[in-house]
Amino acid sequence: ETGVTQTPRHLVMGMTNKKSLKCEQHLGHNAMYWYKQSAKKPLELMFVYSLEERVENNSVPSRFSPECPNSSHLFLHLHTLQPEDSALYLCASSHPVGTANTEAFFGQGTRLTVV
Amino acid sequence: KQEVTQIPAALSVPEGENLVLNCSFTDSAIYNLQWFRQDPGKGLTSLLLIQSSQREQTSGRLNASLDKSSGRSTLYIAASQPGDSATYLCASQAGTALIFGKGTTLSVSS
């Protein structure tokens, strides 16, 4: 158990559905991240939250909407997705950049399939 | 923009061999470099973190080195075992988050 929990582990959704991915960390970290992992491509950074403020939005389409209500929880709201959005979505947490130990810990991911 | 490259993309070795995985990055002004392991369909497990002021870190049979000036890091695995079979990812932190390479997929046969 890495201390970062993602739910659900698997999700199949139609292109007109709305769903949310959830991430929770119990490591006392103040920075949280969403990454997308597609086949044959490096992990792609999507969003970064530090101290509950979004500090980076890596040119992600608006059909992906993040939410960070507190330092322990991170959501990714999904709507009107495309089949090419099918991927493994990974959440991570760490202490913010510039602090003593910024080792990042990842959840097990949500395998998303858009049909 | 930071770019991370890992060589080789895949590696197959018999059990017991010592091996080296390579990682290079384009921006030497990094905060740290982290090595991860990923099993198929799973999340990432942190193996080693090297701060920018450090040259190497060790954990069990794993040793990671960092040469910022040349933009390189290596992960050395001693006495490989079938359980080491996985994809190994390196990631550098030069801004607000980690930037990843594509990984090296390792297969250790018994």
Coordinates of C-alpha atoms in Angstrom, one line a residue:
Chain A
E1 CA 0.0 0.0 0.0
T2 CA 1.6 3.2 -1.2
G3 CA -0.6 5.6 0.8
V4 CA -2.2 6.9 -2.4
T5 CA -5.6 5.3 -3.2
Q6 CA -7.5 5.7 -6.5
T7 CA -11.0 4.8 -7.2
P8 CA -12.4 3.3 -9.3
R9 CA -9.7 0.9 -10.5
H10 CA -11.6 0.3 -13.8
L11 CA -14.1 2.5 -15.6
V12 CA -15.9 2.0 -18.9
M13 CA -17.9 5.0 -20.0
G14 CA -19.8 6.2 -23.1
M15 CA -18.8 9.4 -24.9
T16 CA -21.8 11.2 -23.5
N17 CA -21.4 10.1 -19.9
K18 CA -20.1 12.2 -17.0
K19 CA -17.9 10.4 -14.4
S20 CA -15.3 11.3 -11.8
L21 CA -12.0 9.7 -10.8
K22 CA -11.0 10.0 -7.1
C23 CA -7.6 10.1 -5.5
E24 CA -6.9 10.2 -1.8
Q25 CA -3.5 10.4 0.0
H26 CA -2.7 9.8 3.7
L27 CA 1.0 10.8 3.5
G28 CA 0.7 14.4 4.7
H29 CA 1.7 15.8 1.3
N30 CA 0.7 19.2 0.0
A31 CA 1.1 18.6 -3.8
M32 CA -1.0 16.3 -5.9
Y33 CA -0.8 15.4 -9.6
W34 CA -2.8 13.8 -12.4
Y35 CA -0.9 11.9 -15.1
K36 CA -2.1 10.1 -18.2
Q37 CA -0.4 6.9 -19.4
S38 CA -1.2 5.7 -22.9
A39 CA 0.4 2.8 -24.7
K40 CA 3.9 3.4 -26.2
K41 CA 4.0 6.9 -24.7
P42 CA 5.7 8.4 -21.7
L43 CA 3.6 9.4 -18.7
E44 CA 2.0 12.8 -19.6
L45 CA 1.5 15.3 -16.9
M46 CA -2.0 16.7 -16.9
F47 CA -2.5 18.8 -13.7
V48 CA -0.5 19.9 -10.6
Y49 CA -2.0 21.2 -7.4
S50 CA 0.2 22.7 -4.7
L51 CA -1.3 23.8 -1.4
E52 CA -4.7 23.2 -3.0
E53 CA -4.0 25.7 -5.8
R54 CA -3.7 24.6 -9.4
V55 CA -0.2 25.5 -10.5
E56 CA 0.0 23.8 -13.8
N57 CA -2.5 22.8 -16.5
N58 CA -0.6 21.1 -19.2
S59 CA -2.7 22.0 -22.2
V60 CA -5.4 19.5 -21.3
P61 CA -8.7 19.6 -23.1
S62 CA -11.6 21.1 -21.2
R63 CA -13.4 17.8 -21.1
F64 CA -11.1 17.0 -18.2
S65 CA -11.8 19.1 -15.1
P66 CA -9.7 18.7 -11.9
E67 CA -10.8 19.6 -8.4
C68 CA -8.8 19.7 -5.2
P69 CA -11.1 20.4 -2.3
N70 CA -8.3 19.8 0.3
S71 CA -4.7 18.6 0.5
S72 CA -5.7 15.0 0.8
H73 CA -8.2 14.6 -2.0
L74 CA -8.0 15.1 -5.8
F75 CA -10.7 14.5 -8.4
L76 CA -10.7 14.4 -12.1
H77 CA -14.2 15.1 -13.6
L78 CA -14.8 13.6 -17.1
H79 CA -17.4 14.6 -19.6
T80 CA -18.0 14.0 -23.3
L81 CA -14.7 12.0 -23.7
Q82 CA -13.3 10.6 -26.9
P83 CA -12.1 7.0 -27.5
E84 CA -8.5 8.3 -27.7
D85 CA -8.9 9.3 -24.0
S86 CA -8.8 5.7 -23.1
A87 CA -5.7 5.2 -20.9
L88 CA -4.4 4.6 -17.4
Y89 CA -4.9 7.7 -15.3
L90 CA -2.5 7.9 -12.4
C91 CA -2.6 10.2 -9.3
A92 CA 0.5 11.1 -7.3
S93 CA 1.4 13.1 -4.3
S94 CA 4.5 14.6 -2.8
H95 CA 5.8 17.5 -0.7
P96 CA 5.9 20.7 -2.9
V97 CA 9.0 21.4 -5.0
G98 CA 11.6 23.2 -3.1
T99 CA 11.0 21.4 0.2
A100 CA 13.4 18.9 1.7
N101 CA 12.0 15.6 0.3
T102 CA 10.0 15.7 -2.8
E103 CA 9.8 11.9 -3.4
A104 CA 6.6 11.2 -5.3
F105 CA 4.2 8.4 -4.5
F106 CA 1.7 7.0 -7.0
G107 CA -1.7 5.3 -6.8
Q108 CA -2.6 2.1 -8.6
G109 CA -4.3 4.0 -11.3
T110 CA -7.8 4.0 -13.0
R111 CA -8.0 2.1 -16.2
L112 CA -10.4 4.1 -18.3
T113 CA -12.1 2.8 -21.5
V114 CA -14.2 5.2 -23.6
V115 CA -16.7 3.4 -25.9
Chain B
K1 CA 11.4 21.9 -22.1
Q2 CA 12.8 18.9 -20.2
E3 CA 13.1 15.6 -22.2
V4 CA 14.0 12.3 -20.6
T5 CA 15.3 9.4 -22.7
Q6 CA 15.8 5.8 -21.5
I7 CA 18.0 3.2 -23.1
P8 CA 17.5 0.4 -23.9
A9 CA 13.8 0.2 -24.4
A10 CA 13.8 -3.5 -23.6
L11 CA 16.3 -5.9 -22.0
S12 CA 16.3 -9.7 -21.5
V13 CA 18.8 -11.3 -19.2
P14 CA 19.2 -14.6 -17.4
E15 CA 18.8 -14.8 -13.7
G16 CA 21.9 -13.7 -11.7
E17 CA 23.2 -11.1 -14.1
N18 CA 24.2 -7.6 -13.0
L19 CA 22.7 -5.0 -15.3
V20 CA 22.6 -1.3 -15.9
L21 CA 19.7 0.8 -17.1
N22 CA 20.4 4.3 -18.5
C23 CA 18.5 7.5 -18.3
S24 CA 19.4 10.9 -19.8
F25 CA 17.8 14.3 -19.5
T26 CA 18.2 17.5 -21.4
D27 CA 17.9 20.2 -18.6
S28 CA 20.6 19.8 -16.0
A29 CA 18.9 22.2 -13.6
I30 CA 16.9 19.5 -11.9
Y31 CA 15.7 19.3 -8.3
N32 CA 16.0 15.5 -8.2
L33 CA 15.8 12.3 -10.2
Q34 CA 13.6 9.4 -9.2
W35 CA 13.5 5.8 -10.4
F36 CA 10.2 3.8 -10.4
R37 CA 9.1 0.3 -11.1
Q38 CA 5.8 -0.5 -12.9
D39 CA 4.3 -3.9 -13.1
P40 CA 1.8 -4.5 -16.0
G41 CA -1.5 -2.6 -15.5
K42 CA -0.3 -1.3 -12.1
G43 CA 0.7 2.0 -10.7
L44 CA 4.3 3.1 -10.1
T45 CA 6.4 2.0 -7.1
S46 CA 9.2 4.4 -6.0
L47 CA 12.6 2.7 -5.9
L48 CA 15.1 5.5 -5.3
L49 CA 15.2 9.3 -5.1
I50 CA 18.4 11.2 -5.8
Q51 CA 18.5 14.8 -4.7
S52 CA 20.4 17.2 -7.0
S53 CA 23.1 17.6 -4.5
Q54 CA 23.7 13.8 -4.3
R55 CA 25.7 11.5 -6.5
E56 CA 24.1 8.2 -5.7
Q57 CA 21.6 6.3 -3.6
T58 CA 21.4 2.6 -2.7
S59 CA 18.6 0.3 -1.6
G60 CA 19.3 -3.4 -1.3
R61 CA 20.4 -4.7 -4.7
L62 CA 19.7 -1.4 -6.4
N63 CA 22.1 1.5 -6.9
A64 CA 21.3 4.7 -8.7
S65 CA 23.8 7.3 -9.7
L66 CA 23.3 10.9 -10.9
D67 CA 25.7 13.1 -13.0
K68 CA 23.9 16.4 -13.5
S69 CA 26.6 17.9 -15.6
S70 CA 26.3 15.3 -18.3
G71 CA 22.5 14.9 -17.8
R72 CA 22.7 11.2 -17.0
S73 CA 21.5 8.7 -14.4
T74 CA 22.0 5.0 -14.2
L75 CA 20.2 2.3 -12.3
Y76 CA 22.3 -0.7 -11.4
I77 CA 20.6 -4.0 -10.4
A78 CA 22.8 -6.6 -8.9
A79 CA 22.2 -10.3 -9.1
S80 CA 18.9 -10.0 -11.0
Q81 CA 16.0 -12.2 -10.2
P82 CA 12.8 -13.2 -12.1
G83 CA 10.8 -11.0 -9.7
D84 CA 12.7 -8.0 -11.0
S85 CA 10.9 -8.3 -14.3
A86 CA 9.0 -5.1 -14.8
T87 CA 9.2 -1.7 -16.5
Y88 CA 11.6 0.7 -15.0
L89 CA 11.0 4.4 -15.3
C90 CA 13.2 7.4 -14.6
A91 CA 11.8 10.8 -14.0
S92 CA 13.4 14.2 -13.4
Q93 CA 12.0 17.1 -11.6
A94 CA 13.0 20.4 -13.1
G95 CA 9.8 22.3 -12.6
T96 CA 6.6 21.7 -10.7
A97 CA 6.4 18.0 -11.4
L98 CA 8.2 14.9 -12.7
I99 CA 8.9 14.4 -16.4
F100 CA 9.2 10.8 -17.4
G101 CA 11.0 8.7 -19.9
K102 CA 9.3 5.9 -21.8
G103 CA 10.9 3.2 -19.6
T104 CA 13.0 0.1 -19.9
T105 CA 11.1 -3.2 -19.9
L106 CA 13.2 -5.8 -18.1
S107 CA 12.7 -9.5 -18.4
V108 CA 14.7 -11.8 -16.2
S109 CA 14.5 -15.5 -17.0
S110 CA 15.1 -18.4 -14.5

